Tab-separated table of C-alpha atoms and ligand atoms in Angstrom:
chain	number	residue	atom	x	y	z
R	1	MET	CA	7.621	-6.647	5.472
R	2	VAL	CA	10.692	-8.410	4.549
R	3	ASN	CA	8.668	-11.051	2.563
R	4	ARG	CA	6.658	-8.145	0.836
R	5	ILE	CA	10.154	-6.253	-0.305
R	6	SER	CA	11.253	-9.310	-1.925
R	7	THR	CA	7.825	-9.737	-3.289
R	8	SER	CA	7.925	-6.649	-5.372
R	9	GLU	CA	12.014	-6.914	-6.209
R	10	ARG	CA	10.780	-10.356	-7.758
R	11	GLU	CA	7.718	-8.516	-9.773
R	12	VAL	CA	10.490	-5.921	-10.907
R	13	MET	CA	12.899	-8.526	-12.108
R	14	ARG	CA	10.141	-10.396	-13.918
R	15	ARG	CA	9.227	-7.152	-15.641
R	16	LEU	CA	12.408	-6.337	-16.974
R	17	ALA	CA	12.760	-9.738	-18.470
R	18	ARG	CA	9.530	-9.584	-20.083
R	19	LEU	CA	10.617	-6.363	-21.659
R	20	GLY	CA	13.403	-8.233	-23.215
R	21	ILE	CA	11.146	-11.039	-24.660
R	22	ARG	CA	7.598	-9.856	-25.346
R	23	PRO	CA	7.942	-6.095	-24.566
R	24	GLN	CA	4.560	-4.385	-23.634
R	25	ARG	CA	3.369	-0.906	-23.323
R	26	GLY	CA	2.157	-1.251	-20.056
R	27	ASP	CA	5.757	-2.503	-18.735
R	28	ILE	CA	7.435	0.081	-20.556
R	29	LEU	CA	5.024	2.750	-18.843
R	30	TYR	CA	5.760	1.367	-15.354
R	31	PHE	CA	9.434	2.131	-15.424
R	32	LEU	CA	8.734	5.612	-16.956
R	33	THR	CA	6.710	6.064	-14.157
R	34	THR	CA	8.050	4.602	-10.812
R	35	ARG	CA	8.930	6.636	-8.066
R	36	GLU	CA	10.944	3.867	-6.437
R	37	PRO	CA	14.826	4.786	-6.654
R	38	GLY	CA	15.312	0.978	-6.255
R	39	GLU	CA	13.441	0.220	-9.446
R	40	VAL	CA	14.894	2.632	-11.287
R	41	GLU	CA	18.099	1.495	-10.242
R	42	ALA	CA	17.252	-1.850	-11.218
R	43	LEU	CA	16.259	-0.986	-14.689
R	44	TYR	CA	19.634	0.623	-15.256
R	45	ALA	CA	21.813	-2.279	-13.837
R	46	GLU	CA	19.519	-4.743	-16.320
R	47	ALA	CA	20.405	-1.970	-19.155
R	48	ASP	CA	24.102	-2.062	-18.343
R	49	ARG	CA	23.773	-5.917	-18.337
R	50	VAL	CA	22.195	-6.095	-21.535
R	51	ARG	CA	24.660	-3.652	-23.167
R	52	ARG	CA	27.576	-5.827	-21.961
R	53	GLU	CA	25.824	-9.066	-23.327
R	54	CYS	CA	24.825	-7.854	-26.657
R	55	VAL	CA	26.861	-5.067	-28.052
R	56	GLY	CA	29.790	-5.710	-25.670
R	57	ASP	CA	32.512	-3.210	-24.211
R	58	GLU	CA	33.092	-1.278	-27.119
R	59	ILE	CA	32.271	2.439	-27.312
R	60	HIS	CA	31.529	3.385	-30.974
R	61	LEU	CA	32.757	7.033	-31.783
R	62	ARG	CA	30.676	8.795	-35.032
R	63	ALA	CA	31.833	11.994	-36.374
R	64	ILE	CA	29.340	14.301	-37.530
R	65	ILE	CA	29.701	16.799	-40.106
R	66	GLU	CA	27.111	19.179	-40.085
R	67	PHE	CA	27.467	20.355	-43.856
R	68	SER	CA	24.218	22.841	-44.422
R	69	ASN	CA	21.676	24.510	-42.211
R	70	HIS	CA	19.868	25.664	-44.764
R	71	CYS	CA	16.128	23.645	-44.303
R	72	ARG	CA	12.890	23.979	-46.103
R	73	ARG	CA	11.130	22.901	-42.863
R	74	ASP	CA	10.023	24.847	-40.341
R	75	CYS	CA	9.874	22.436	-37.325
R	76	ARG	CA	8.542	24.663	-34.188
R	77	TYR	CA	11.512	23.144	-31.818
R	78	CYS	CA	14.462	23.273	-34.172
R	79	GLY	CA	16.831	26.413	-34.275
R	80	ILE	CA	17.405	25.951	-37.845
R	81	ARG	CA	14.164	26.079	-39.186
R	82	ARG	CA	13.431	28.121	-41.963
R	83	ASN	CA	11.497	30.843	-40.413
R	84	PHE	CA	13.856	31.059	-37.061
R	85	PRO	CA	15.147	34.489	-36.922
R	86	GLY	CA	18.671	35.486	-37.071
R	87	VAL	CA	20.344	32.531	-38.369
R	88	THR	CA	23.379	32.633	-40.249
R	89	ARG	CA	23.078	30.288	-43.259
R	90	TYR	CA	26.166	28.458	-44.785
R	91	ARG	CA	26.294	25.464	-47.054
R	92	MET	CA	29.750	23.209	-47.404
R	93	SER	CA	30.350	22.682	-50.820
R	94	VAL	CA	30.804	18.704	-51.859
R	95	GLY	CA	34.961	19.194	-51.588
R	96	GLU	CA	34.714	20.444	-48.580
R	97	VAL	CA	32.545	17.920	-46.667
R	98	VAL	CA	34.885	15.119	-48.163
R	99	ASP	CA	37.948	17.018	-46.655
R	100	ALA	CA	36.101	17.266	-43.509
R	101	ALA	CA	35.630	13.496	-43.743
R	102	ALA	CA	39.397	12.897	-44.491
R	103	ALA	CA	40.586	15.069	-41.957
R	104	ALA	CA	38.370	12.673	-39.271
R	105	VAL	CA	39.850	9.517	-40.972
R	106	ASP	CA	43.317	10.713	-40.081
R	107	LEU	CA	42.228	10.988	-36.720
R	108	GLY	CA	40.954	7.402	-36.426
R	109	TYR	CA	37.228	7.564	-37.100
R	110	ARG	CA	35.691	4.930	-38.904
R	111	THR	CA	32.381	6.183	-39.488
R	112	LEU	CA	31.126	9.824	-40.893
R	113	VAL	CA	27.786	11.064	-40.137
R	114	LEU	CA	26.772	13.643	-42.680
R	115	GLN	CA	23.877	15.589	-41.405
R	116	SER	CA	21.980	18.963	-42.752
R	117	GLY	CA	18.683	20.534	-42.758
R	118	GLU	CA	16.362	19.459	-45.762
R	119	ASP	CA	18.706	21.649	-48.278
R	120	GLY	CA	17.699	21.441	-51.865
R	121	TRP	CA	20.843	22.394	-53.522
R	122	PHE	CA	21.828	19.057	-52.286
R	123	THR	CA	20.699	17.124	-54.922
R	124	ARG	CA	20.570	13.484	-55.466
R	125	ASP	CA	23.919	13.930	-57.594
R	126	ARG	CA	25.585	16.017	-54.970
R	127	ILE	CA	24.941	13.818	-52.089
R	128	CYS	CA	25.746	10.773	-54.116
R	129	ARG	CA	29.239	12.683	-54.974
R	130	MET	CA	30.024	13.390	-51.360
R	131	VAL	CA	29.219	9.573	-50.358
R	132	ALA	CA	31.245	8.252	-53.033
R	133	GLY	CA	34.305	11.058	-51.948
R	134	ILE	CA	34.201	9.886	-48.729
R	135	LYS	CA	34.047	5.843	-49.617
R	136	ALA	CA	36.989	6.272	-51.474
R	137	LEU	CA	38.888	7.676	-48.387
R	138	GLY	CA	38.778	3.961	-47.233
R	139	ASP	CA	36.889	1.335	-45.156
R	140	VAL	CA	34.705	3.926	-43.594
R	141	ALA	CA	30.991	3.717	-42.777
R	142	VAL	CA	28.835	6.668	-44.161
R	143	THR	CA	25.573	7.820	-42.302
R	144	LEU	CA	23.378	10.350	-43.877
R	145	ALA	CA	20.930	12.441	-41.835
R	146	VAL	CA	19.627	14.533	-44.803
R	147	GLY	CA	15.774	14.147	-43.866
R	148	GLU	CA	12.564	13.319	-46.117
R	149	ARG	CA	13.516	12.233	-49.713
R	150	PRO	CA	11.988	10.020	-52.396
R	151	VAL	CA	12.563	6.286	-52.125
R	152	ASP	CA	14.406	6.288	-55.290
R	153	GLU	CA	16.499	9.026	-54.273
R	154	TYR	CA	17.556	6.986	-50.681
R	155	ARG	CA	18.161	3.932	-53.307
R	156	ALA	CA	20.558	6.403	-54.988
R	157	PHE	CA	22.464	7.409	-52.026
R	158	PHE	CA	22.706	3.564	-50.894
R	159	ASN	CA	23.942	2.338	-54.339
R	160	ALA	CA	26.541	5.341	-54.095
R	161	GLY	CA	27.852	3.448	-50.725
R	162	ALA	CA	26.093	5.217	-47.921
R	163	ASP	CA	25.786	2.734	-45.273
R	164	ARG	CA	23.027	4.134	-42.825
R	165	TYR	CA	20.580	6.476	-42.464
R	166	LEU	CA	19.287	8.299	-39.371
R	167	LEU	CA	15.681	10.025	-39.646
R	168	LYS	CA	14.205	10.720	-36.021
R	169	HIS	CA	10.285	9.986	-35.907
R	170	GLU	CA	10.618	12.528	-32.875
R	171	THR	CA	7.356	11.545	-31.471
R	172	SER	CA	5.111	9.025	-31.855
R	173	ASP	CA	1.986	11.167	-30.820
R	174	ALA	CA	0.662	11.983	-34.405
R	175	GLU	CA	-1.210	15.045	-33.112
R	176	LEU	CA	1.684	16.339	-31.343
R	177	TYR	CA	4.007	15.874	-34.724
R	178	ALA	CA	1.360	17.519	-36.491
R	179	ARG	CA	1.497	20.438	-34.747
R	180	LEU	CA	5.108	20.401	-34.148
R	181	ASN	CA	5.837	19.862	-37.982
R	182	PRO	CA	3.590	22.387	-40.183
R	183	GLY	CA	3.139	20.428	-43.495
R	184	MET	CA	4.449	16.931	-42.775
R	185	ASN	CA	3.247	13.966	-40.913
R	186	LEU	CA	4.167	11.119	-38.844
R	187	GLU	CA	2.653	8.522	-41.079
R	188	THR	CA	5.078	9.953	-43.949
R	189	ARG	CA	7.826	9.703	-41.465
R	190	ILE	CA	7.352	6.126	-40.697
R	191	LYS	CA	6.998	5.349	-44.232
R	192	CYS	CA	10.352	6.574	-44.639
R	193	LEU	CA	11.480	4.531	-42.223
R	194	ARG	CA	9.986	1.449	-43.547
R	195	ALA	CA	11.731	2.323	-46.967
R	196	LEU	CA	15.198	3.077	-45.717
R	197	LYS	CA	15.191	-0.256	-44.011
R	198	ASP	CA	13.676	-1.884	-47.226
R	199	VAL	CA	16.551	-0.328	-49.258
R	200	GLY	CA	18.965	-1.824	-47.156
R	201	PHE	CA	20.260	0.828	-44.905
R	202	GLN	CA	20.959	0.243	-41.194
R	203	THR	CA	18.581	2.761	-40.149
R	204	GLY	CA	18.023	4.887	-37.123
R	205	SER	CA	15.334	6.916	-35.332
R	206	GLY	CA	15.070	8.527	-32.154
R	207	ILE	CA	13.056	11.217	-30.306
R	208	MET	CA	13.090	14.075	-28.564
R	209	ILE	CA	11.835	14.127	-24.643
R	210	GLY	CA	9.919	16.709	-23.042
R	211	LEU	CA	8.459	18.229	-25.922
R	212	PRO	CA	5.382	20.509	-24.785
R	213	GLY	CA	2.293	18.291	-24.716
R	214	GLN	CA	4.064	15.202	-24.476
R	215	THR	CA	2.797	12.332	-22.440
R	216	LEU	CA	4.691	9.367	-20.621
R	217	GLU	CA	2.065	7.354	-22.636
R	218	SER	CA	3.666	8.498	-25.946
R	219	LEU	CA	6.871	7.978	-24.840
R	220	ALA	CA	5.853	4.195	-23.988
R	221	GLY	CA	4.483	4.256	-27.563
R	222	ASP	CA	7.949	5.504	-28.934
R	223	ILE	CA	10.027	2.896	-27.509
R	224	MET	CA	7.167	0.235	-28.891
R	225	LEU	CA	7.515	1.561	-32.384
R	226	PHE	CA	11.540	1.479	-32.383
R	227	HIS	CA	11.107	-1.969	-31.581
R	228	GLU	CA	8.436	-2.693	-34.456
R	229	LEU	CA	10.051	-0.904	-36.940
R	230	ASP	CA	13.630	-3.069	-35.915
R	231	MET	CA	15.744	0.222	-35.607
R	232	ASP	CA	19.704	-0.218	-35.983
R	233	MET	CA	20.206	2.727	-33.948
R	234	ILE	CA	18.165	4.869	-31.794
R	235	GLY	CA	19.307	8.164	-30.640
R	236	CYS	CA	16.927	9.782	-27.837
R	237	GLY	CA	17.820	13.093	-25.614
R	238	PRO	CA	15.866	15.749	-23.929
R	239	TYR	CA	14.248	18.249	-25.973
R	240	ILE	CA	16.058	21.784	-25.174
R	241	PRO	CA	13.891	24.780	-25.646
R	242	VAL	CA	14.202	27.167	-28.464
R	243	ALA	CA	12.792	30.605	-28.641
R	244	GLY	CA	8.640	30.408	-29.415
R	245	CYS	CA	8.476	26.545	-28.399
R	246	PRO	CA	8.786	26.511	-24.718
R	247	THR	CA	8.366	23.324	-22.464
R	248	GLU	CA	6.380	22.671	-19.413
R	249	TRP	CA	9.027	19.800	-18.451
R	250	SER	CA	11.624	20.854	-16.023
R	251	GLU	CA	15.451	20.056	-16.902
R	252	ARG	CA	15.649	17.540	-13.982
R	253	LYS	CA	12.528	15.714	-15.271
R	254	ARG	CA	13.790	15.955	-18.947
R	255	GLU	CA	17.420	14.412	-17.858
R	256	GLU	CA	15.834	12.013	-15.755
R	257	LEU	CA	13.345	10.693	-18.636
R	258	SER	CA	16.175	10.492	-21.049
R	259	PHE	CA	18.175	8.228	-18.885
R	260	ARG	CA	14.928	5.962	-18.232
R	261	VAL	CA	14.046	5.784	-22.266
R	262	LEU	CA	17.520	5.193	-23.057
R	263	ALA	CA	17.775	2.401	-20.630
R	264	LEU	CA	14.394	1.066	-21.697
R	265	ASN	CA	15.687	1.346	-25.255
R	266	ARG	CA	18.465	-0.799	-24.160
R	267	VAL	CA	16.168	-3.700	-22.695
R	268	VAL	CA	13.613	-3.724	-25.132
R	269	THR	CA	15.936	-3.506	-28.481
R	270	ARG	CA	19.102	-5.310	-27.388
R	271	ASP	CA	21.971	-5.025	-29.805
R	272	THR	CA	20.810	-1.765	-31.137
R	273	HIS	CA	23.571	1.245	-31.172
R	274	LEU	CA	22.401	3.696	-28.764
R	275	PRO	CA	24.216	6.966	-28.318
R	276	SER	CA	24.751	8.915	-25.388
R	277	THR	CA	23.526	12.125	-26.979
R	278	THR	CA	24.785	15.970	-26.978
R	279	ALA	CA	21.657	17.278	-26.176
R	280	LEU	CA	21.916	15.068	-22.953
R	281	SER	CA	25.207	16.157	-22.323
R	282	THR	CA	23.787	20.089	-22.875
R	283	LEU	CA	21.780	19.591	-20.061
R	284	ASN	CA	24.261	18.219	-17.869
R	285	GLU	CA	27.631	18.848	-18.989
R	286	ASN	CA	29.616	16.876	-15.633
R	287	ASP	CA	28.510	13.281	-15.825
R	288	ALA	CA	25.726	12.596	-18.369
R	289	ARG	CA	27.830	10.959	-20.910
R	290	ALA	CA	29.360	8.321	-17.928
R	291	LEU	CA	25.918	7.915	-16.977
R	292	ALA	CA	24.628	7.430	-20.195
R	293	LEU	CA	27.213	4.765	-20.975
R	294	GLN	CA	26.394	2.656	-17.771
R	295	ARG	CA	22.939	2.728	-18.597
R	296	GLY	CA	22.688	1.208	-21.775
R	297	ALA	CA	24.643	3.665	-24.033
R	298	ASN	CA	27.305	2.458	-26.515
R	299	VAL	CA	28.015	5.066	-29.157
R	300	ILE	CA	29.105	8.896	-28.716
R	301	MET	CA	29.066	11.267	-31.619
R	302	PRO	CA	31.769	14.089	-31.527
R	303	ASN	CA	31.230	17.033	-33.476
R	304	LEU	CA	34.049	17.291	-36.704
R	305	THR	CA	32.017	19.978	-38.464
R	306	PRO	CA	34.935	22.445	-39.273
R	307	GLU	CA	35.568	25.313	-36.897
R	308	ARG	CA	34.472	27.840	-39.364
R	309	TYR	CA	30.726	26.663	-39.588
R	310	ARG	CA	30.083	24.711	-36.300
R	311	ARG	CA	28.550	27.757	-34.516
R	312	PHE	CA	26.027	28.253	-37.195
R	313	TYR	CA	24.829	24.970	-36.755
R	314	GLU	CA	22.679	25.758	-33.476
R	315	ILE	CA	19.678	23.494	-33.460
R	316	TYR	CA	19.327	24.393	-29.824
R	317	PRO	CA	20.905	26.914	-27.591
R	318	SER	CA	23.663	25.212	-25.945
R	319	LYS	CA	25.098	26.758	-22.839
R	320	LYS	CA	28.528	26.402	-23.867
R	321	ARG	CA	30.459	24.245	-26.895
R	322	ILE	CA	31.014	21.114	-25.619
R	323	GLU	CA	33.530	19.641	-27.452
R	324	VAL	CA	36.232	22.743	-28.659
R	325	ASP	CA	38.938	20.972	-29.558
R	326	THR	CA	38.714	17.696	-31.411
R	327	ARG	CA	41.997	15.701	-30.580
R	328	ALA	CA	41.602	17.048	-26.790
R	329	PHE	CA	38.115	15.534	-26.941
R	330	ARG	CA	38.925	12.607	-28.189
R	331	ALA	CA	41.798	11.948	-25.531
R	332	GLU	CA	39.064	12.773	-22.781
R	333	LEU	CA	36.888	10.175	-24.044
R	334	GLU	CA	39.730	7.845	-24.072
R	335	SER	CA	40.645	8.615	-20.654
R	336	LEU	CA	36.563	7.973	-19.737
R	337	SER	CA	36.459	4.880	-21.639
R	338	PHE	CA	39.521	3.741	-19.537
R	339	GLN	CA	37.899	4.925	-16.264
R	340	LEU	CA	34.581	2.678	-17.256
R	341	GLY	CA	36.639	-0.267	-17.860
R	342	ARG	CA	35.256	0.157	-21.712
R	343	SER	CA	37.575	0.455	-24.963
R	344	ILE	CA	36.981	3.110	-27.811
R	345	SER	CA	36.366	0.748	-30.912
R	346	MET	CA	38.768	0.740	-33.774
R	347	GLY	CA	36.261	-1.050	-36.012
R	348	ARG	CA	33.185	0.900	-38.129
R	349	GLY	CA	30.815	-0.595	-35.464
R	350	ASP	CA	28.089	-1.876	-37.738
R	351	ARG	CA	25.273	-3.517	-36.023
R	352	ALA	CA	25.676	-7.016	-35.216
R	353	GLY	CA	24.896	-9.970	-37.877
R	354	TRP	CA	25.025	-6.916	-40.575
R	355	THR	CA	26.544	-8.084	-44.054
R	356	ASN	CA	28.298	-5.420	-45.814
R	357	ALA	CA	28.888	-5.705	-49.367
H	401	SAH	N1	17.131	17.428	-41.207
H	401	SAH	C1	17.781	16.282	-40.934
H	401	SAH	C2	18.525	16.657	-39.253
H	401	SAH	C3	17.541	17.288	-38.156
H	401	SAH	S1	18.672	17.951	-37.050
H	401	SAH	C4	16.497	15.070	-40.273
H	401	SAH	O1	15.174	15.630	-40.316
H	401	SAH	O2	16.526	14.310	-39.990
H	401	SAH	C5	18.547	16.346	-35.783
H	401	SAH	C6	17.776	16.126	-34.745
H	401	SAH	O3	17.944	17.223	-33.692
H	401	SAH	C7	16.208	16.326	-34.997
H	401	SAH	O4	16.064	14.962	-35.409
H	401	SAH	C8	15.788	16.642	-33.789
H	401	SAH	O5	15.579	15.175	-33.068
H	401	SAH	C9	17.046	17.029	-33.051
H	401	SAH	N2	16.485	18.582	-32.289
H	401	SAH	C10	16.212	19.738	-32.851
H	401	SAH	N3	15.710	20.731	-32.501
H	401	SAH	C11	16.098	20.095	-31.319
H	401	SAH	C12	15.914	20.702	-29.629
H	401	SAH	N4	15.644	22.056	-29.649
H	401	SAH	N5	16.323	20.201	-28.802
H	401	SAH	C13	16.888	18.692	-28.838
H	401	SAH	N6	17.133	17.977	-30.190
H	401	SAH	C14	16.666	18.942	-31.334
């Protein structure tokens, strides 16, 4: 008996070690499917160890500004898609975005994430002005998350000073991708991600977990793809159902799998930046954030969209506003990081080894 247990423990340790050297789909799938609580705990412990070894104890805060909810796309899972009924549309001006960024910088944020729907009003020129305006505020990193654009626009954004770009591939199951994203395809998405890396961005991808029709095999494929594309940032969270796009995965399952995918991303991709996502905190307001930080995450992305617009950027229905007051939320994060023996980073939080021009 004793012998058998220790053999299987050794086997689990061997699989975990192999994931950090030469990741294989089979090993990833093993940890996505195991029903042994001890094996899941071993995965989380390894993720926490790798996190400490590869990215340290600092927690990086990224201030998100959601500057427009206009979108030309009609992604089935998204609450601001073009044809989603009842959305009040808004668009901040370039000046308003720069002002909101300045307020975030005053609060101590060193990374600004500018996110929007795919809004054609924001031409190359306007985005470049926005980026340049924020870069003029000081030594802050600018991350863009504005969807698929031609490569020459990506290059222009980079030349205007943008440092990073987020474009989640959402799911590596090409058929599911095509079904959920009318008029789009996975191949183009991946081409964009490769182009963004080539241009010089620290590039981030991510997925939703628990999409209707998603499989564990495809989740293993997602993690392999993050690794293959050498993503610098990876944001994964549960799918939160919106009207017209239900899921067959229970909340509990989506939460559990989100933690496992997070931990596996850490073990496989080592020194990438992994956020504790807002979607995860939406499912579990009480302790998801603390748990994520102990299972591989090293980033939190507080929402600093101006109060008057924030409620209109409703990508999915949230039970309650998670962070109402930005100052109070920051104090909460300081106290959480203290409790966990971690600290809030004062730097920009670039990926290790990144040379900033
Ligand atoms: N237009 C931008 C920003 C999209 S919104 C872009 O294409 O990059 C940012 C992310 O929200 C999406 O990439 C998606 O992963 C996530 N999202 C959308 N709908 C969601 C839902 N119902 N539940 C959870 N996450 C969702």
